[in-house]
Coordinates of C-alpha atoms and ligand atoms in Angstrom, one line a residue:
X1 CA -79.4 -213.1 -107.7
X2 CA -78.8 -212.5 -104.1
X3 CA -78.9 -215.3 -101.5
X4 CA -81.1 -215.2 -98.4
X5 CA -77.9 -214.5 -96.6
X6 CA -77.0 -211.3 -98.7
X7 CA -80.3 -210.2 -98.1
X8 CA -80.7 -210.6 -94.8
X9 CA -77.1 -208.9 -94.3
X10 CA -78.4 -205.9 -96.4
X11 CA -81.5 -205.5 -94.0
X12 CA -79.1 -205.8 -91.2
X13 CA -76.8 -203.3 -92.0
X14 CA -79.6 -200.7 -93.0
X15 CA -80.7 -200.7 -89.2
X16 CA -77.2 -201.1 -87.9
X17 CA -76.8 -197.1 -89.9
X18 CA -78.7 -195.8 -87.2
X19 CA -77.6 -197.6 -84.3
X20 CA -75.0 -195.7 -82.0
X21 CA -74.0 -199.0 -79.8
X22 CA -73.0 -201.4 -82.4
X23 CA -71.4 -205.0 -81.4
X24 CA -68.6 -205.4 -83.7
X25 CA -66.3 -208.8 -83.3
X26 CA -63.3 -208.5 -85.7
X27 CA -60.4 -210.0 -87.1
X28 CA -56.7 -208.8 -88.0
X29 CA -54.2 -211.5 -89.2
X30 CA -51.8 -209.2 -91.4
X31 CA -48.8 -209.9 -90.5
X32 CA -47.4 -211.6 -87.1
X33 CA -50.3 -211.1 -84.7
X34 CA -53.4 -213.0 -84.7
X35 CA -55.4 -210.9 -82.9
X36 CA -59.4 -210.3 -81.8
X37 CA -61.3 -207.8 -80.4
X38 CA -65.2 -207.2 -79.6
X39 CA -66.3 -203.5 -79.0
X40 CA -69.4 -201.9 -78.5
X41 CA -69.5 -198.2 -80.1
X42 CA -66.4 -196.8 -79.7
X43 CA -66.0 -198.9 -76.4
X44 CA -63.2 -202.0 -76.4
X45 CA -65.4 -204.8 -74.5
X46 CA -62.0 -206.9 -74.8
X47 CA -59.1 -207.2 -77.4
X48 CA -56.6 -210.2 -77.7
X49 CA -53.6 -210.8 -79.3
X50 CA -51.3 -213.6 -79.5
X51 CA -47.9 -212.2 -81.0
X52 CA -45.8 -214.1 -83.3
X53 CA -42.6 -212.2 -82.5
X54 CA -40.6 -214.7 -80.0
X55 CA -41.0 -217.2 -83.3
X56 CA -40.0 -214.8 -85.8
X57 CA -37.0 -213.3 -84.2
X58 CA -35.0 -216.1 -84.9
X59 CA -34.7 -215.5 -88.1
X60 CA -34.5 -211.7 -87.9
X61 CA -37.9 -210.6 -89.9
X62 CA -41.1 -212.4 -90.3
X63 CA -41.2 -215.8 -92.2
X64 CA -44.6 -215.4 -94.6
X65 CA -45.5 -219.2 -94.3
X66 CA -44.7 -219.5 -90.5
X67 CA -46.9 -216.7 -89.9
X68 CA -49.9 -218.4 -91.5
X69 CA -49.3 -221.8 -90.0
X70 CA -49.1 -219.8 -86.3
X71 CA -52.1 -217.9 -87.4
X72 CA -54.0 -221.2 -87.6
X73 CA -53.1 -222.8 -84.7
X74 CA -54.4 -219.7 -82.9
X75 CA -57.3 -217.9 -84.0
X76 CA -60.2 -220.2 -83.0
X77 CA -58.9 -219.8 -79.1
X78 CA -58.1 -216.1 -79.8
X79 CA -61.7 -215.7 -81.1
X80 CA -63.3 -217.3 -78.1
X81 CA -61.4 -215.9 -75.1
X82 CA -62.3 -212.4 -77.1
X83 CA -65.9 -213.0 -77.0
X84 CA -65.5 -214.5 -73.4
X85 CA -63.2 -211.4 -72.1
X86 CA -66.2 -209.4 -73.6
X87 CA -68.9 -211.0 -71.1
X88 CA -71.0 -211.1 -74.2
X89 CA -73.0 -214.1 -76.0
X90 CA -72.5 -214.8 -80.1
X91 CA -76.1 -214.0 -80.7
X92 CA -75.0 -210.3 -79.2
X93 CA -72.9 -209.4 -82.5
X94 CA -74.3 -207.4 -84.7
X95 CA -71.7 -207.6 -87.2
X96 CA -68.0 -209.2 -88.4
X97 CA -65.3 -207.6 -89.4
X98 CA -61.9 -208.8 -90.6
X99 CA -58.8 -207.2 -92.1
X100 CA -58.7 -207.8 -96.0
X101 CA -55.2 -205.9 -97.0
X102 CA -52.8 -205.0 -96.7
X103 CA -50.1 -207.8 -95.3
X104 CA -48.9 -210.9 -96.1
X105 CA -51.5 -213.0 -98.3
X106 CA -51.3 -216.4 -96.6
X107 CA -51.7 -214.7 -93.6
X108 CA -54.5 -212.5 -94.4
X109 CA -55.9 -215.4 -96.0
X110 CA -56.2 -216.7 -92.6
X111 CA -58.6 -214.3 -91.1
X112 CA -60.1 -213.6 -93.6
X113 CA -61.6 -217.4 -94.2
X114 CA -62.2 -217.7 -90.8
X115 CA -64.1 -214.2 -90.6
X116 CA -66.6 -215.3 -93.4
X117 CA -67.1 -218.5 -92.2
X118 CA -67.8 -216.5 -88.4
X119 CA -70.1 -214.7 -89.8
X120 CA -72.2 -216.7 -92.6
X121 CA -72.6 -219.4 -89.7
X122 CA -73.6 -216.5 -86.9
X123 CA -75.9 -215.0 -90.2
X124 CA -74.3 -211.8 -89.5
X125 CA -73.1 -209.2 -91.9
X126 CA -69.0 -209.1 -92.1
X127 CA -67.0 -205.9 -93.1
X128 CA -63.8 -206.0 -95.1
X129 CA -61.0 -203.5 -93.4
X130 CA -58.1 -201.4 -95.1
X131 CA -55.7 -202.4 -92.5
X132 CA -54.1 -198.8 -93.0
X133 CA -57.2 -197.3 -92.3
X134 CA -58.0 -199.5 -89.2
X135 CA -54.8 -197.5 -87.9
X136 CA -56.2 -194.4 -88.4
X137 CA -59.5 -195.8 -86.2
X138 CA -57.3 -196.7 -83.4
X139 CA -57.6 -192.8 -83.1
X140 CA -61.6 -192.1 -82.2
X141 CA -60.5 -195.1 -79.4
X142 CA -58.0 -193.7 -77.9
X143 CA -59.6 -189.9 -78.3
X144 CA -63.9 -190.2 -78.1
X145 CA -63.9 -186.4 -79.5
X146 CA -61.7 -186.6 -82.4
X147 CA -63.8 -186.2 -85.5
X148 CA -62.5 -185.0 -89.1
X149 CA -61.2 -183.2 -90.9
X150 CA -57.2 -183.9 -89.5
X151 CA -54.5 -184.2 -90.8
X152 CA -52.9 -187.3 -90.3
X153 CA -49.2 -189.2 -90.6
X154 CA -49.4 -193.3 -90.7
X155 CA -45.9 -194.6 -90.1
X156 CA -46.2 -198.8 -89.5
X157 CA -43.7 -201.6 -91.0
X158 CA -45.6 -201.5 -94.5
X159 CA -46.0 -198.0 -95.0
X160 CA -45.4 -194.3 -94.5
X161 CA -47.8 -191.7 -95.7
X162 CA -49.4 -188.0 -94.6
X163 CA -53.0 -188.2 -95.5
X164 CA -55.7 -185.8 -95.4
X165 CA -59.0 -187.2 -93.5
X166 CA -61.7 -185.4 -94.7
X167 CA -64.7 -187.0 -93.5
X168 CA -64.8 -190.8 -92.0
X169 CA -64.4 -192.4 -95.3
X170 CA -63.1 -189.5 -97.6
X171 CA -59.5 -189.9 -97.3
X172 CA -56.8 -187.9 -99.9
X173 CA -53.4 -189.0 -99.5
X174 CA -50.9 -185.6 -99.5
X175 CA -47.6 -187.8 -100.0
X176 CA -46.4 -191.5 -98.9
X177 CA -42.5 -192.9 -99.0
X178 CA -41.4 -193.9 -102.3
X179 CA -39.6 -196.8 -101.5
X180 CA -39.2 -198.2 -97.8
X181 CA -41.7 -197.6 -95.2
X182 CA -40.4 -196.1 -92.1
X183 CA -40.8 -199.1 -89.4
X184 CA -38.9 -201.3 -92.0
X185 CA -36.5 -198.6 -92.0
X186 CA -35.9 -199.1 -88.4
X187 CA -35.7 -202.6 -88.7
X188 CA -33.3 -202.6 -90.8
X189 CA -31.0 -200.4 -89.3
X190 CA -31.2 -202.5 -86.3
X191 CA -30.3 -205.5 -88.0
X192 CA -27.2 -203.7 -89.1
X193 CA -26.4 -202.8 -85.9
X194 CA -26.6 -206.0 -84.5
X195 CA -30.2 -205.3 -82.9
X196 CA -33.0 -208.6 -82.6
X197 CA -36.0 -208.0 -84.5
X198 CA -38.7 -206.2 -84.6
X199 CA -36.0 -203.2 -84.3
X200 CA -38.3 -200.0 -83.6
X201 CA -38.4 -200.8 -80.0
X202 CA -34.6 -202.0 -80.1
X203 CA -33.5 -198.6 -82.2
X204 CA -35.2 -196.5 -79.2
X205 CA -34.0 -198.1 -76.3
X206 CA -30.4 -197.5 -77.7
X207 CA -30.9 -194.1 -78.8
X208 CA -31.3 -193.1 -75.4
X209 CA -27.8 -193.7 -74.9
X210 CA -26.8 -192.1 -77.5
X211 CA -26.1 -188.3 -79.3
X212 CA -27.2 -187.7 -82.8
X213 CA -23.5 -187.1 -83.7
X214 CA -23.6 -188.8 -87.2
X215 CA -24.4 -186.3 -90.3
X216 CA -27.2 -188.3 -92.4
X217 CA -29.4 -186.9 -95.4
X218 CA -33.0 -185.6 -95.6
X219 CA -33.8 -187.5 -99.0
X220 CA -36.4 -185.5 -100.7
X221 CA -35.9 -182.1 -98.9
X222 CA -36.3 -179.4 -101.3
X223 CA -39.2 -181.3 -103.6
X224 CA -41.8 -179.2 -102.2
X225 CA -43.9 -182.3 -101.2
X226 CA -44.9 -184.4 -98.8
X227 CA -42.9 -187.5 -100.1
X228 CA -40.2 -189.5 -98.1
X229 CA -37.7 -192.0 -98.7
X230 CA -36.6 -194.3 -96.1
X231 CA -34.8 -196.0 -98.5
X232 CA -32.4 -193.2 -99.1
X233 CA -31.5 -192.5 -95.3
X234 CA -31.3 -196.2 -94.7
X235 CA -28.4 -196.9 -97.0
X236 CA -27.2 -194.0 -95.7
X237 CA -26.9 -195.4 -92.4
X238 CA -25.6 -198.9 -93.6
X239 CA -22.6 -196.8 -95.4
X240 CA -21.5 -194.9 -92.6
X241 CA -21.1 -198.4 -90.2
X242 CA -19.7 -200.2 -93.3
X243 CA -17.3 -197.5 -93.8
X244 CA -16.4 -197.6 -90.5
X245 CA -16.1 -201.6 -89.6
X246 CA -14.2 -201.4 -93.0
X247 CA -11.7 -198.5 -91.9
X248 CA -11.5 -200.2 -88.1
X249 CA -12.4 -197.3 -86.4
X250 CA -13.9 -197.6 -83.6
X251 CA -18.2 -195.7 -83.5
X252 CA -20.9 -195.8 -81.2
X253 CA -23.9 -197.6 -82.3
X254 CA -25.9 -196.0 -80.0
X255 CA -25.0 -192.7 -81.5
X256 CA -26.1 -194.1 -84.9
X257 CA -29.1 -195.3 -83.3
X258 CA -30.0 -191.7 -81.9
X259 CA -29.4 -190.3 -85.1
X260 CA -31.3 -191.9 -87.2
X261 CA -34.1 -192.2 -85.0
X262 CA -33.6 -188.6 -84.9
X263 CA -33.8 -187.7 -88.8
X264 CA -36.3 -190.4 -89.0
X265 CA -38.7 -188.3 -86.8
X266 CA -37.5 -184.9 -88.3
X267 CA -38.8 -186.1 -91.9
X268 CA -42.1 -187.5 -90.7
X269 CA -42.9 -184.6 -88.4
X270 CA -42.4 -181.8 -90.4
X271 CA -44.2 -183.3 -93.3
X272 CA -46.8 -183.3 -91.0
X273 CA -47.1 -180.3 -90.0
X274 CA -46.5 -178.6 -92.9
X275 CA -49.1 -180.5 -94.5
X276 CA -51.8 -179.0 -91.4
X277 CA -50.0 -175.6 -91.8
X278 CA -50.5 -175.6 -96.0
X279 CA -54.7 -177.4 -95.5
X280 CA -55.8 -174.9 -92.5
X281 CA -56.2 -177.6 -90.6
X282 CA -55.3 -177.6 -86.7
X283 CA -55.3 -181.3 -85.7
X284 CA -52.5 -183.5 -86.4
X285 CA -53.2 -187.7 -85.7
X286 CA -50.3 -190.3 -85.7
X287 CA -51.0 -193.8 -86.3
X288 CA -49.4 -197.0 -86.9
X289 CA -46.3 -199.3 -85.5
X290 CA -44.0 -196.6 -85.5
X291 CA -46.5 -194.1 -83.5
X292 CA -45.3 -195.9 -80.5
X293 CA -42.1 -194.3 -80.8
X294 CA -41.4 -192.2 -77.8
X295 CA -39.5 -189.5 -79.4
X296 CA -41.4 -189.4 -82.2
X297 CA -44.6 -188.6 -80.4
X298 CA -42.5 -185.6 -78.0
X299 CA -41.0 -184.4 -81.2
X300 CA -44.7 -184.3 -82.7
X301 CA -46.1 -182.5 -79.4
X302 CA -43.0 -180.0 -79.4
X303 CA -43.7 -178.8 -83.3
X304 CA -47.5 -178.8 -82.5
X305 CA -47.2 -177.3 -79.5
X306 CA -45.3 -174.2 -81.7
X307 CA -47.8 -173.9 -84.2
X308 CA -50.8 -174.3 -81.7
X309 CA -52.3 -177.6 -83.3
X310 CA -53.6 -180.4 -81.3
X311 CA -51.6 -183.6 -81.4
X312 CA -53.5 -187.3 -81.3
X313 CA -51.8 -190.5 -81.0
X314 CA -53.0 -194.3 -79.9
X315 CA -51.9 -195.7 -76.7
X316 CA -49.0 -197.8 -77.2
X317 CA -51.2 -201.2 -77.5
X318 CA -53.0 -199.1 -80.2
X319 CA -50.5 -198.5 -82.0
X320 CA -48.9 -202.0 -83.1
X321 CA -51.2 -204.0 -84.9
X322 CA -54.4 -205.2 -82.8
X323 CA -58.4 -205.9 -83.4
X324 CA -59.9 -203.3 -81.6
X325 CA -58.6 -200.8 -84.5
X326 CA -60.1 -202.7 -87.3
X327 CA -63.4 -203.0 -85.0
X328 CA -63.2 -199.0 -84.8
X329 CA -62.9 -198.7 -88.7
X330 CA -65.7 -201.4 -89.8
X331 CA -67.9 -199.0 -87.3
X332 CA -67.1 -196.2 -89.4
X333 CA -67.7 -198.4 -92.6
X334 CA -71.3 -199.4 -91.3
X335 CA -72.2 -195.7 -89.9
X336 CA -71.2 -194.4 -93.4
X337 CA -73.6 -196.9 -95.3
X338 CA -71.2 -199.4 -96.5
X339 CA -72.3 -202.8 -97.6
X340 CA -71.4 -206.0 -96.6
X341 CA -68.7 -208.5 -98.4
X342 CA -69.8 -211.4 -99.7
X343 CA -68.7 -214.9 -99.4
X344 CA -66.3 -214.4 -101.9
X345 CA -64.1 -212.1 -100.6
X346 CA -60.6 -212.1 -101.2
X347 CA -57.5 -210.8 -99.1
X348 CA -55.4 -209.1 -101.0
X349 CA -51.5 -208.1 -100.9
X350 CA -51.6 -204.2 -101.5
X351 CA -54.2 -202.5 -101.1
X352 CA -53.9 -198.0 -101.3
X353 CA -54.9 -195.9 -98.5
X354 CA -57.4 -194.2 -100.5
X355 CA -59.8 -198.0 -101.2
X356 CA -62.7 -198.0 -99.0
X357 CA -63.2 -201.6 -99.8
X358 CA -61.7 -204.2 -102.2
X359 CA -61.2 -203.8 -105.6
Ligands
LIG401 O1 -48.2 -201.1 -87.6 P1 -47.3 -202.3 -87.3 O2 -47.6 -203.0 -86.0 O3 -47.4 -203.3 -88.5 C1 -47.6 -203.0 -89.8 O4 -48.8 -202.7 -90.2 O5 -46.6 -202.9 -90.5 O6 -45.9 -201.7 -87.4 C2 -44.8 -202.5 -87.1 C3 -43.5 -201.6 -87.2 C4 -42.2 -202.4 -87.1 O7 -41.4 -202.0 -88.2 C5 -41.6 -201.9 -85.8 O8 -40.2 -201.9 -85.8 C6 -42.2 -200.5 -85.7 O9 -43.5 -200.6 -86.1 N1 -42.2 -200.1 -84.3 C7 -41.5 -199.0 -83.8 C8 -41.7 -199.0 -82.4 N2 -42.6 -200.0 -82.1 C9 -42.9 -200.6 -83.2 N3 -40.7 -198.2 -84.5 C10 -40.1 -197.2 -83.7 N4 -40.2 -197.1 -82.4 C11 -41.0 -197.9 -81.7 N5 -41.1 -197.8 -80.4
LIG402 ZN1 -50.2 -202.5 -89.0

């Protein structure tokens, strides 16, 4: 039997189809950033985050339970400066939304309690959000006239996949990394070179200093795919300092650095674009953590530029994990019919590209 709440959020999302302009407040507590963000259609009214990554750094990665404890202490303040940034009142939002998966449980579990309590006390619907997806969504932000179908290439600290957008919700993933995701990559590579965490920005800055003198492997070339491994050009890296520190000679870390940057960007790009060349398609989107990457995005404009497709990536506070994303995809949800979550929704650890909402 449904409540009076579940009914009332049913009625509420059946008008909230048809309206253009929808309030959305939501939620994303993943990982290390607590964050909220209240937009209006595609517009961001305001989007907060308070980043964990002075704490973490210390210990050279994120600490699971820290993170939740941080998360916490912050997101009733992060909520309300959002909605005060906003210039808006409670009573304006039309709907909740809050990041179910992927990320680290306790810290999901954060947000997501929070986000149901929000919204059963408001009496307002809330939307559970594929955090993958909510990278995707950072797109229609950043670029009002992107629509599907697209091909697009997720690269963030969890994971590394080319996925074909078909429609809104009607997502087929082409390939993904079969071990590590390509952000961890970089941050692992940084921590052998000495770098602080998180070690995408780190790996960058150095490369620019460097030349991509160092012969690494592209793991996975000739299988016809779209599948990676990180993992495989990682160790690669690790071996070649090891080697080295073991042999005492003397090697340039920023030339490491550059090239693995620059084999990291060959992989992702070309699986890209083969996969727009191979569908028809001529739009190529790049999303996640690892979207922020300078040379990654020229690299991507170069090789679309070639082929003549049209390139799409987030503005750097965009790419790295925020609110305003998982606002963008909970729009999409309610535009494409979806129904609320009930008070007993659960975060949840992994979650696939391909799940519209929890299992
Ligand atoms: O999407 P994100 O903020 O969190 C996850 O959902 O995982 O991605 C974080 C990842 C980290 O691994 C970080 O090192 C990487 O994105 N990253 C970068 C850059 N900025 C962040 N990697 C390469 N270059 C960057 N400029
Ligand atoms: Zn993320």
């Amino acid at each position: 039997m449904l409540t009076d709440y579940e009914k009332s959020c049913a009625l509420q999302l059946e008008k909230l189809r048809e309206k253009e302009d929808i309030t959305i407040l939501a939620l994303e507590s993943s990982c290390d950033e607590t964050a909220c963000a209240v937009t209006r259609g595609r517009k961001v009214l305001s989007s907060v985050i308070a980043s964990q990554i002075e704490i973490h750094k210390r210990y050279g990665g994120v600490v699971p339970e820290i993170a939740s404890r941080n998360h916490v202490m912050a997101i009733s303040q992060i909520t309300a400066q959002a909605i005060a940034e906003a210039g808006i009142k409670k009573e304006d939002i039309d709907c909740v939304a809050v990041t179910y998966g992927a990320g680290l449980l306790g810290a999901l579990l954060i947000g997501v309690s929070f986000a149901k309590a929000f919204a059963y006390a408001l009496g307002k619907p809330l939307i559970a959000v594929n955090h993958i997806r909510g990278h995707v969504a950072a797109n229609y932000i950043a670029d009002p006239d992107l629509k599907p179908p697209y091909i697009c290439l997720i690269a963030s600290g969890g994971h590394t996949a080319v996925i074909k957008v078909k429609d809104y919700e009607d997502i087929e993933l082409l390939g993904s990394t079969q071990d590590d995701a390509c952000g961890e990559a970089f941050d692992k590579v940084a921590r052998v070179l000495g770098l602080e965490y998180p070690g995408g920005p780190q790996i960058q800055r150095l490369a620019k200093e460097g030349r991509p003198t160092v012969k690494l492997p592209t793991p996975l070339r000739n299988s016809g795919g779209y599948d990676f491994s990180y993992s495989g050009l990682k160790t690669a890296v690790i071996n070649y300092v090891h080697t080295m520190e073991q042999k005492g000679e003397e090697f340039s870390k920023a030339d490491v650095a550059c090239s693995f940057q620059e084999k990291a960007v060959e992989i992702m790009t070309d699986a890209a674009v083969r996969a727009a060349k191979n569908h028809g398609l001529d739009t190529i989107v790049v999303a996640g953590g690892v979207a922020a990457n300078e040379r990654l995005r020229e690299v991507m404009r170069q090789k679309a530029e070639e082929y003549g497709f049209r390139v799409c990536y987030p503005p750097l506070t965009l790419c790295t994990d925020n609110a305003a994303m998982i606002a963008s995809e909970a729009y999409n949800l309610v535009r494409s019919g979806a129904e609320a979550a009930d008070i007993s929704l659960d975060a949840s650890a992994t979650v696939r590209i391909t799940d519209v909402k929890p299992r």
